[in-house]
Every structure is written in C-alpha cells, then in structure tokens.
Short mmCIF file of C-alpha atoms in Angstrom, two decimals:
data_model
loop_
_atom_site.label_atom_id
_atom_site.label_comp_id
_atom_site.label_asym_id
_atom_site.label_seq_id
_atom_site.Cartn_x
_atom_site.Cartn_y
_atom_site.Cartn_z
CA UNK A 379 121.19 139.63 191.45
CA UNK A 380 124.59 139.02 193.01
CA UNK A 381 127.52 140.56 191.15
CA UNK A 382 131.09 139.66 192.14
CA UNK A 383 134.04 141.69 191.00
CA UNK A 384 136.67 140.09 188.83
CA UNK A 385 139.59 138.50 190.73
CA UNK A 386 137.57 138.38 193.97
CA UNK A 387 139.06 135.99 196.56
CA UNK A 388 137.42 132.61 196.81
CA UNK A 389 137.96 128.88 196.37
CA UNK A 390 136.87 127.53 193.01
CA UNK A 391 133.81 125.27 193.28
CA UNK A 392 133.08 126.18 196.93
CA UNK A 393 129.69 127.20 198.32
CA UNK A 394 129.45 130.51 200.19
CA UNK A 395 126.68 132.17 202.18
CA UNK A 396 126.26 135.91 202.52
CA UNK A 397 124.66 137.04 205.80
CA UNK A 398 122.64 140.24 205.67
CA UNK A 399 121.93 141.41 209.22
CA UNK A 400 119.78 144.53 209.47
CA UNK A 401 120.75 147.19 211.96
CA UNK A 402 117.62 149.16 212.80
CA UNK A 403 117.21 151.27 215.88
CA UNK A 404 114.01 151.00 217.89
CA UNK A 405 112.65 148.14 215.76
CA UNK A 406 109.22 146.95 216.99
CA UNK A 407 110.22 143.35 216.36
CA UNK A 408 113.49 141.55 215.88
CA UNK A 409 114.54 140.86 212.29
CA UNK A 410 116.24 137.59 211.37
CA UNK A 411 119.36 137.79 209.18
CA UNK A 412 118.86 137.12 205.46
CA UNK A 413 121.12 134.42 203.99
CA UNK A 414 122.09 134.31 200.30
CA UNK A 415 123.91 131.10 199.31
CA UNK A 416 125.98 131.04 196.12
CA UNK A 417 128.72 128.98 194.42
CA UNK A 418 132.03 130.48 193.43
CA UNK A 419 133.62 129.58 190.11
CA UNK A 420 136.67 131.05 188.45
CA UNK A 421 135.31 130.84 184.90
CA UNK A 422 136.93 127.51 183.96
CA UNK A 423 133.59 125.73 183.62
CA UNK A 424 132.40 128.49 181.30
CA UNK A 425 135.52 128.06 179.21
CA UNK A 426 135.20 124.27 179.25
CA UNK A 427 131.62 124.58 178.04
CA UNK A 428 132.68 126.66 175.07
CA UNK A 429 135.65 124.41 174.33
CA UNK A 430 133.34 121.38 174.31
CA UNK A 431 130.81 123.24 172.19
CA UNK A 432 133.47 124.29 169.70
CA UNK A 433 134.92 120.77 169.60
CA UNK A 434 131.48 119.34 168.84
CA UNK A 435 130.77 121.94 166.17
CA UNK A 436 134.20 121.39 164.62
CA UNK A 437 133.72 117.62 164.60
CA UNK A 438 130.28 118.04 163.02
CA UNK A 439 131.68 120.50 160.49
CA UNK A 440 134.45 118.06 159.45
CA UNK A 441 131.95 115.20 159.23
CA UNK A 442 129.65 117.26 157.02
CA UNK A 443 132.58 118.23 154.81
CA UNK A 444 133.42 114.54 154.35
CA UNK A 445 129.76 113.72 153.70
CA UNK A 446 129.55 116.53 151.17
CA UNK A 447 132.69 115.24 149.43
CA UNK A 448 131.33 111.68 149.37
CA UNK A 449 128.04 112.80 147.85
CA UNK A 450 129.91 115.00 145.38
CA UNK A 451 131.96 111.97 144.25
CA UNK A 452 128.75 109.98 143.86
CA UNK A 453 127.26 112.83 141.82
CA UNK A 454 130.34 112.81 139.58
CA UNK A 455 129.97 109.04 139.17
CA UNK A 456 126.36 109.65 138.10
CA UNK A 457 127.60 112.29 135.61
CA UNK A 458 126.12 115.17 137.62
CA UNK A 459 128.82 117.79 137.17
CA UNK A 460 127.53 120.89 138.99
CA UNK A 461 129.42 122.98 141.51
CA UNK A 462 127.19 125.86 142.64
CA UNK A 463 124.35 125.15 145.05
CA UNK A 464 122.04 127.20 142.83
CA UNK A 465 122.89 124.91 139.90
CA UNK A 466 122.25 121.87 142.08
CA UNK A 467 118.82 123.13 143.15
CA UNK A 468 117.86 123.99 139.58
CA UNK A 469 119.01 120.57 138.36
CA UNK A 470 117.12 118.92 141.24
CA UNK A 471 113.91 120.67 140.22
CA UNK A 472 114.40 119.48 136.63
CA UNK A 473 114.73 115.88 137.81
CA UNK A 474 111.64 116.16 140.01
CA UNK A 475 109.66 117.55 137.07
CA UNK A 476 110.85 114.66 134.90
CA UNK A 477 109.79 112.09 137.51
CA UNK A 478 106.40 113.79 137.87
CA UNK A 479 105.94 113.74 134.09
CA UNK A 480 106.74 110.00 133.96
CA UNK A 481 104.33 109.25 136.81
CA UNK A 482 101.53 111.19 135.13
CA UNK A 483 102.06 109.59 131.70
CA UNK A 484 99.24 107.07 131.03
CA UNK A 485 100.39 103.46 130.88
CA UNK A 486 98.86 100.01 130.93
CA UNK A 487 97.68 98.96 134.41
CA UNK A 488 96.18 95.89 136.05
CA UNK A 489 92.56 96.95 136.40
CA UNK A 490 91.30 94.73 139.25
CA UNK A 491 91.34 96.28 142.73
CA UNK A 492 90.19 94.37 145.79
CA UNK A 493 90.96 95.42 149.32
CA UNK A 494 92.60 92.34 150.78
CA UNK A 495 95.49 93.13 153.09
CA UNK A 496 97.45 91.47 155.84
CA UNK A 497 100.97 90.36 156.71
CA UNK A 498 100.49 87.02 154.92
CA UNK A 499 98.66 88.38 151.84
CA UNK A 500 101.00 89.20 148.96
CA UNK A 501 98.45 90.34 146.38
CA UNK A 502 96.82 89.19 143.17
CA UNK A 503 98.78 87.41 140.46
CA UNK A 504 98.18 90.32 138.07
CA UNK A 505 99.66 92.77 140.61
CA UNK A 506 102.88 90.87 141.24
CA UNK A 507 104.53 91.38 137.84
CA UNK A 508 104.80 93.79 134.91
CA UNK A 509 105.26 93.16 131.20
CA UNK A 510 106.80 95.86 129.02
CA UNK A 511 105.70 94.80 125.52
CA UNK A 512 101.97 95.12 124.73
CA UNK A 513 101.82 92.02 122.49
CA UNK A 514 103.61 89.85 125.03
CA UNK A 515 101.48 91.24 127.87
CA UNK A 516 98.35 90.37 125.90
CA UNK A 517 99.24 86.74 125.20
CA UNK A 518 100.71 85.91 128.64
CA UNK A 519 97.79 87.60 130.43
CA UNK A 520 95.41 85.57 128.25
CA UNK A 521 97.27 82.34 129.07
CA UNK A 522 96.93 83.14 132.80
CA UNK A 523 93.47 84.69 132.53
CA UNK A 524 91.96 82.30 135.05
CA UNK A 525 94.72 83.07 137.56
CA UNK A 526 95.05 86.84 137.24
CA UNK A 527 92.71 87.66 140.17
CA UNK A 528 93.96 84.80 142.37
CA UNK A 529 95.20 86.03 145.77
CA UNK A 530 98.66 84.74 146.72
CA UNK A 531 99.39 84.16 150.41
CA UNK A 532 102.52 83.06 152.19
CA UNK A 533 100.84 80.27 154.17
CA UNK A 534 98.04 77.78 153.67
CA UNK A 535 96.45 78.96 156.92
CA UNK A 536 96.15 82.50 155.54
CA UNK A 537 94.68 81.15 152.29
CA UNK A 538 92.11 79.09 154.20
CA UNK A 539 91.10 82.09 156.32
CA UNK A 540 90.66 84.29 153.23
CA UNK A 541 88.62 81.55 151.57
CA UNK A 542 86.31 81.41 154.59
CA UNK A 543 86.05 85.20 154.88
CA UNK A 544 84.85 85.44 151.26
CA UNK A 545 82.47 82.45 151.57
CA UNK A 546 84.61 80.60 149.05
CA UNK A 547 84.14 83.23 146.31
CA UNK A 548 87.78 84.31 146.15
CA UNK A 549 90.33 81.94 144.63
CA UNK A 550 93.53 81.73 146.64
CA UNK A 551 96.94 80.08 146.44
CA UNK A 552 99.58 79.64 149.15
CA UNK A 553 103.30 79.71 148.43
CA UNK A 554 103.92 76.84 150.82
CA UNK A 555 101.51 74.58 148.93
CA UNK A 556 103.42 74.03 145.69
CA UNK A 557 106.79 72.58 144.79
CA UNK A 558 108.96 74.73 142.56
CA UNK A 559 111.71 73.28 140.41
CA UNK A 560 114.77 75.26 141.49
CA UNK A 561 117.09 74.64 138.55
CA UNK A 562 116.48 76.43 135.25
CA UNK A 563 116.10 73.87 132.52
CA UNK A 564 117.23 74.90 129.04
CA UNK A 565 114.87 75.29 126.08
CA UNK A 566 113.94 72.00 124.37
CA UNK A 567 116.27 72.56 121.41
CA UNK A 568 119.31 72.86 123.72
CA UNK A 569 121.05 69.84 125.20
CA UNK A 570 124.33 69.85 127.11
CA UNK A 571 124.60 73.57 126.33
CA UNK A 572 124.60 72.84 122.60
CA UNK A 573 121.83 73.71 120.12
CA UNK A 574 120.43 70.65 118.37
CA UNK A 575 119.21 72.91 115.54
CA UNK A 576 118.88 76.61 114.73
CA UNK A 577 115.26 77.57 115.43
CA UNK A 578 113.50 80.54 113.87
CA UNK A 579 111.06 82.72 115.80
CA UNK A 580 113.30 83.63 118.77
CA UNK A 581 112.10 81.05 121.32
CA UNK A 582 112.32 82.07 124.99
CA UNK A 583 110.59 81.01 128.17
CA UNK A 584 107.50 83.18 128.65
CA UNK A 585 108.29 83.84 132.32
CA UNK A 586 111.54 85.58 131.29
CA UNK A 587 109.47 88.49 129.97
CA UNK A 588 107.94 89.23 133.37
CA UNK A 589 109.34 91.97 135.58
CA UNK A 590 108.70 90.98 139.18
CA UNK A 591 107.87 93.29 142.07
CA UNK A 592 109.70 90.81 144.29
CA UNK A 593 112.28 88.84 142.34
CA UNK A 594 112.41 85.66 144.43
CA UNK A 595 108.66 85.57 145.00
CA UNK A 596 108.01 86.19 141.30
CA UNK A 597 110.42 83.48 140.17
CA UNK A 598 108.79 80.86 142.38
CA UNK A 599 105.21 81.91 141.65
CA UNK A 600 105.43 82.20 137.88
CA UNK A 601 107.55 79.08 137.54
CA UNK A 602 104.57 77.34 139.07
CA UNK A 603 101.96 79.15 136.95
CA UNK A 604 103.71 79.26 133.57
CA UNK A 605 106.08 76.35 133.94
CA UNK A 606 108.15 75.95 130.75
CA UNK A 607 105.67 77.76 128.49
CA UNK A 608 107.57 79.10 125.48
CA UNK A 609 107.09 82.40 123.66
CA UNK A 610 107.87 82.74 119.93
CA UNK A 611 107.32 85.29 117.17
CA UNK A 612 104.54 83.68 115.12
CA UNK A 613 102.49 80.54 114.52
CA UNK A 614 104.64 79.23 111.63
CA UNK A 615 107.78 79.35 113.76
CA UNK A 616 105.91 77.73 116.66
CA UNK A 617 104.58 74.79 114.62
CA UNK A 618 107.98 74.23 112.98
CA UNK A 619 109.66 74.29 116.38
CA UNK A 620 107.22 71.73 117.72
CA UNK A 621 107.70 69.57 114.65
CA UNK A 622 111.45 69.52 115.26
CA UNK A 623 111.05 68.81 118.99
CA UNK A 624 107.98 66.69 119.68
CA UNK A 625 108.31 66.84 123.50
CA UNK A 626 107.56 70.51 123.99
CA UNK A 627 105.55 72.68 126.41
CA UNK A 628 102.79 75.05 125.36
CA UNK A 629 103.97 77.68 122.87
CA UNK A 630 102.55 81.21 122.81
CA UNK A 631 103.20 83.67 119.99
CA UNK A 632 103.54 87.43 119.95
CA UNK A 633 100.70 87.50 117.42
CA UNK A 634 98.35 86.00 120.04
CA UNK A 635 98.27 82.33 118.96
CA UNK A 636 98.74 79.25 121.11
CA UNK A 637 100.05 75.78 120.31
CA UNK A 638 99.16 73.49 123.21
CA UNK A 639 101.49 70.93 124.76
CA UNK A 640 99.48 68.32 122.81
CA UNK A 641 100.19 70.11 119.54
CA UNK A 642 96.72 71.60 119.10
CA UNK A 643 96.32 75.07 117.57
CA UNK A 644 93.72 77.11 115.68
CA UNK A 645 90.16 78.13 116.53
CA UNK A 646 88.96 80.86 118.88
CA UNK A 647 90.00 78.77 121.89
CA UNK A 648 93.66 79.16 120.86
CA UNK A 649 93.60 82.82 119.84
CA UNK A 650 93.92 85.70 122.34
CA UNK A 651 91.19 88.38 122.25
CA UNK A 652 92.11 92.10 121.97
CA UNK A 653 94.07 93.45 124.92
CA UNK A 654 91.22 95.71 126.07
CA UNK A 655 89.06 92.63 126.64
CA UNK A 656 91.52 91.08 129.08
CA UNK A 657 92.64 91.41 132.68
CA UNK A 658 96.19 92.30 131.73
CA UNK A 659 99.54 92.81 133.46
CA UNK A 660 100.53 96.43 133.95
CA UNK A 661 103.42 98.10 132.14
CA UNK A 662 106.54 98.94 134.15
CA UNK A 663 107.84 102.45 134.62
CA UNK A 664 110.63 103.45 132.19
CA UNK A 665 114.12 102.11 132.84
CA UNK A 666 115.44 105.55 133.78
CA UNK A 667 112.78 106.10 136.46
CA UNK A 668 114.74 104.44 139.28
CA UNK A 669 117.92 106.20 138.12
CA UNK A 670 116.09 109.54 138.32
CA UNK A 671 114.83 108.72 141.83
CA UNK A 672 118.36 107.86 142.93
CA UNK A 673 119.71 111.10 141.46
CA UNK A 674 117.02 113.08 143.28
CA UNK A 675 117.94 111.35 146.55
CA UNK A 676 121.65 112.15 146.06
CA UNK A 677 120.91 115.78 145.17
CA UNK A 678 118.61 116.19 148.19
CA UNK A 679 121.28 114.78 150.48
CA UNK A 680 123.90 117.07 148.96
CA UNK A 681 121.72 120.18 149.44
CA UNK A 682 120.93 119.13 153.02
CA UNK A 683 124.63 118.54 153.75
CA UNK A 684 125.59 121.96 152.36
CA UNK A 685 122.86 123.73 154.36
CA UNK A 686 123.80 121.88 157.56
CA UNK A 687 127.48 122.63 156.98
CA UNK A 688 126.71 126.34 156.59
CA UNK A 689 124.59 126.28 159.76
CA UNK A 690 127.34 124.57 161.78
CA UNK A 691 129.91 126.96 160.34
CA UNK A 692 127.80 129.91 161.52
CA UNK A 693 127.28 128.33 164.96
CA UNK A 694 131.00 127.69 165.22
CA UNK A 695 131.71 131.33 164.48
CA UNK A 696 128.99 132.62 166.83
CA UNK A 697 130.09 130.39 169.72
CA UNK A 698 133.75 131.36 169.53
CA UNK A 699 134.12 133.76 172.51
CA UNK A 700 136.54 136.64 172.58
CA UNK A 701 139.10 134.74 174.63
CA UNK A 702 139.29 132.01 172.00
CA UNK A 703 140.03 134.62 169.36
CA UNK A 704 142.65 136.11 171.67
CA UNK A 705 144.22 132.67 172.17
CA UNK A 706 144.34 132.09 168.44
CA UNK A 707 145.82 135.55 167.91
CA UNK A 708 148.40 134.95 170.62
CA UNK A 709 149.32 131.61 169.07
CA UNK A 710 149.74 133.29 165.68
CA UNK A 711 151.99 135.95 167.23
CA UNK A 712 153.97 133.27 169.08
CA UNK A 713 154.48 131.28 165.87
CA UNK A 714 155.61 134.44 164.07
CA UNK A 715 158.06 135.33 166.85
CA UNK A 716 159.39 131.76 166.98
CA UNK A 717 159.96 131.83 163.24
CA UNK A 718 161.70 135.23 163.53
CA UNK A 719 163.95 133.96 166.35
CA UNK A 720 164.87 130.89 164.32
CA UNK A 721 165.82 133.16 161.42
CA UNK A 722 167.93 135.35 163.75
CA UNK A 723 169.66 132.27 165.18
CA UNK A 724 170.36 131.04 161.68
CA UNK A 725 171.84 134.38 160.71
CA UNK A 726 173.88 134.52 163.94
CA UNK A 727 175.18 131.05 163.25
CA UNK A 728 176.26 132.09 159.76
CA UNK A 729 177.87 135.28 161.15
CA UNK A 730 179.80 133.28 163.78
CA UNK A 731 181.23 130.95 161.16
CA UNK A 732 182.27 133.89 158.96
CA UNK A 733 183.82 135.68 161.96
CA UNK A 734 185.86 132.59 162.93
CA UNK A 735 187.10 132.19 159.34
CA UNK A 736 188.19 135.85 159.30
CA UNK A 737 190.13 135.44 162.59
CA UNK A 738 191.91 132.37 161.21
CA UNK A 739 192.94 134.27 158.08
CA UNK A 740 194.34 137.12 160.18
CA UNK A 741 196.36 134.69 162.28
#
C-alpha cells in the first residue's frame, strides 16, 4: 500500500514511478530495482464523484416527491383520504381482502373449456361476452345455443386450419368472412328519432345486454349473431309490439319465450329450458371490481414511492461527506455575516443622515 502525505508535491493527473534500489553489501547476485507506478490526484475527482452522486440522489429525491404528490392527488380524487403510511398499508390490505372475497364468490360461468390457442384464435362465442341478469342470460344463451361453442378466429385461413386439425368436428367462424352493418339502426317503433307509438315491455336490442371482453370485437361478432333481435319483458308485450309493427325481428322475453321473425310463438320449441340445462354466458364481476383494482394499484405505487423516497433520502445523507457539510456550514455563516453587514450598513446610513441633520441645525 502506498500512502502519500497530504499536500505532497505533484502534478494533478500525472503518472509517477517510484524506484526502489536495494543497497546490499556482498550480494551473491545483482538485484534489479523495483518500480512502483502510481497516479497522482489532488482529490478533485473524489469530490466530483460525490457531487455527481449527490446531484443524482437529489434529482431522484425531487422526482419521487413529485411522484408521491401526483399519486396523493389521485388518491384524493378517488376519495382515499389517508396521510400516514401505516394507514395506507392497512387500507391497502382491506382493498386486497375485498378483491379476494369478490374473486372467490361463486358466480355464473361459461362451462365449456377446450384448449384451442393461437395468435389468430379469439375463443368461443360463450367466452367472449358476459350477461349480468340471470333471466336475460338464459334467454340469449338459448337463442345462441348452437353458436355458444363456436370458435372465432381472425382469419379464414386460421378457421380452415382449425377445422382440419379437428377433422371437421369443431365449428368455426372467421371475422373476415362476414359483413357487419356498421350503423346502429333504431328499434322498429322509432322513425326519424320519433316514436311511432308508446310500447309496453321495455323493448331493447338483445345485444345491448352483453358485456364484451373486447368491445369492438364483441360489437361486430354479436351484431352478426344476434342481428336486430329484440328483448322485451313478457310474451303479451312482445305479441302486442309485433302486432303494432309487422316488420319486426325475432323477439325474446325475460320470461324465456320467443316470438320468431315470422310471428310464430308457443310450444316447447319457443320456450327456453331452465338455465342449468344450457351452455350459458358467464356473469361479469361486480362494477366496483375494476375500481378496487385501480385503487390497489394506486396505493401500491404510493407505498413504493414513499419507500424509495426514504431510501434515497438515507443514501443522500450517507453520501454527504464531511467537506460538503463544512461547505454548507460555511455558506450558512457567510449568509449570516452578509445579513449582519447589511444591517450595520443600514444603521450607519441612518446614523450619517442624522449626523448631517444635526450639523445643519448647529450651523
């Protein structure tokens, strides 16, 4: 180890070589000098390293403060009004428990599972949408019963390959193989945005009750599958509606009845079986589920920002060498002395004016 005394002479950044030449009397063999090369620095690089380190830590600290403030504003917007990190962590655990409870609560599911996967395979019809209401899920699932296990692909080529792979046993449908009417036509009793009559039974398009996994995909797919099929409350309302508007699509009712586009109804062919006998659309998660997930994400980010800020704050303190503290102390003393001198000058100025006034009075 080579130790050099403070304030030793030398040129900053230069390379030096120490020659150690042994002086031994009566040596059996000659000994070559030992050379020890070293670089001389005056400590500026060391200081620059710490200045850079402190600048980085300070920048990171300020950034984390801003991030923490941003997340805190978002928490306030979401009505999360907590200020202590312990409160935040406790509230976070409550939200996680609530999400876990929702996920474990039994709900209606689409019961068919087949392992078809690939970049062009979107899934089965019954997997691509949810229906919240049990009665509506029952009647729409029954209307689409022959399509529920149909695999939807993005391209005809993918559909053909899947057909061949299953020896023709799996029904398939490609998105690029059907034409979808892009504009939303009004219900039959509405023309030029005006109701021709006041219908009973709350008529709506059946597809409006579907909650899509992918909104655009769902709109196109179920427009093709359901078309302008109408959903109403009961059979009486449905038959009266059809009587008032002869040109009408198929009408389904919440009670499980169907009035065909030809006007036919009644019989077992036009009555939905119990829901447990059907391949049925699953029920969606509660409306507050996504809100809870977002709150958990915000709370996690807030906790992480606080912890990172505390870590950087500690690093900033640990990496501040003694000379930095001395510089800050010297600056504080300088500012205090400057302020004191300014005050003395101000007082001297006031004294000078008073002294001049006194001289004038004496004259």
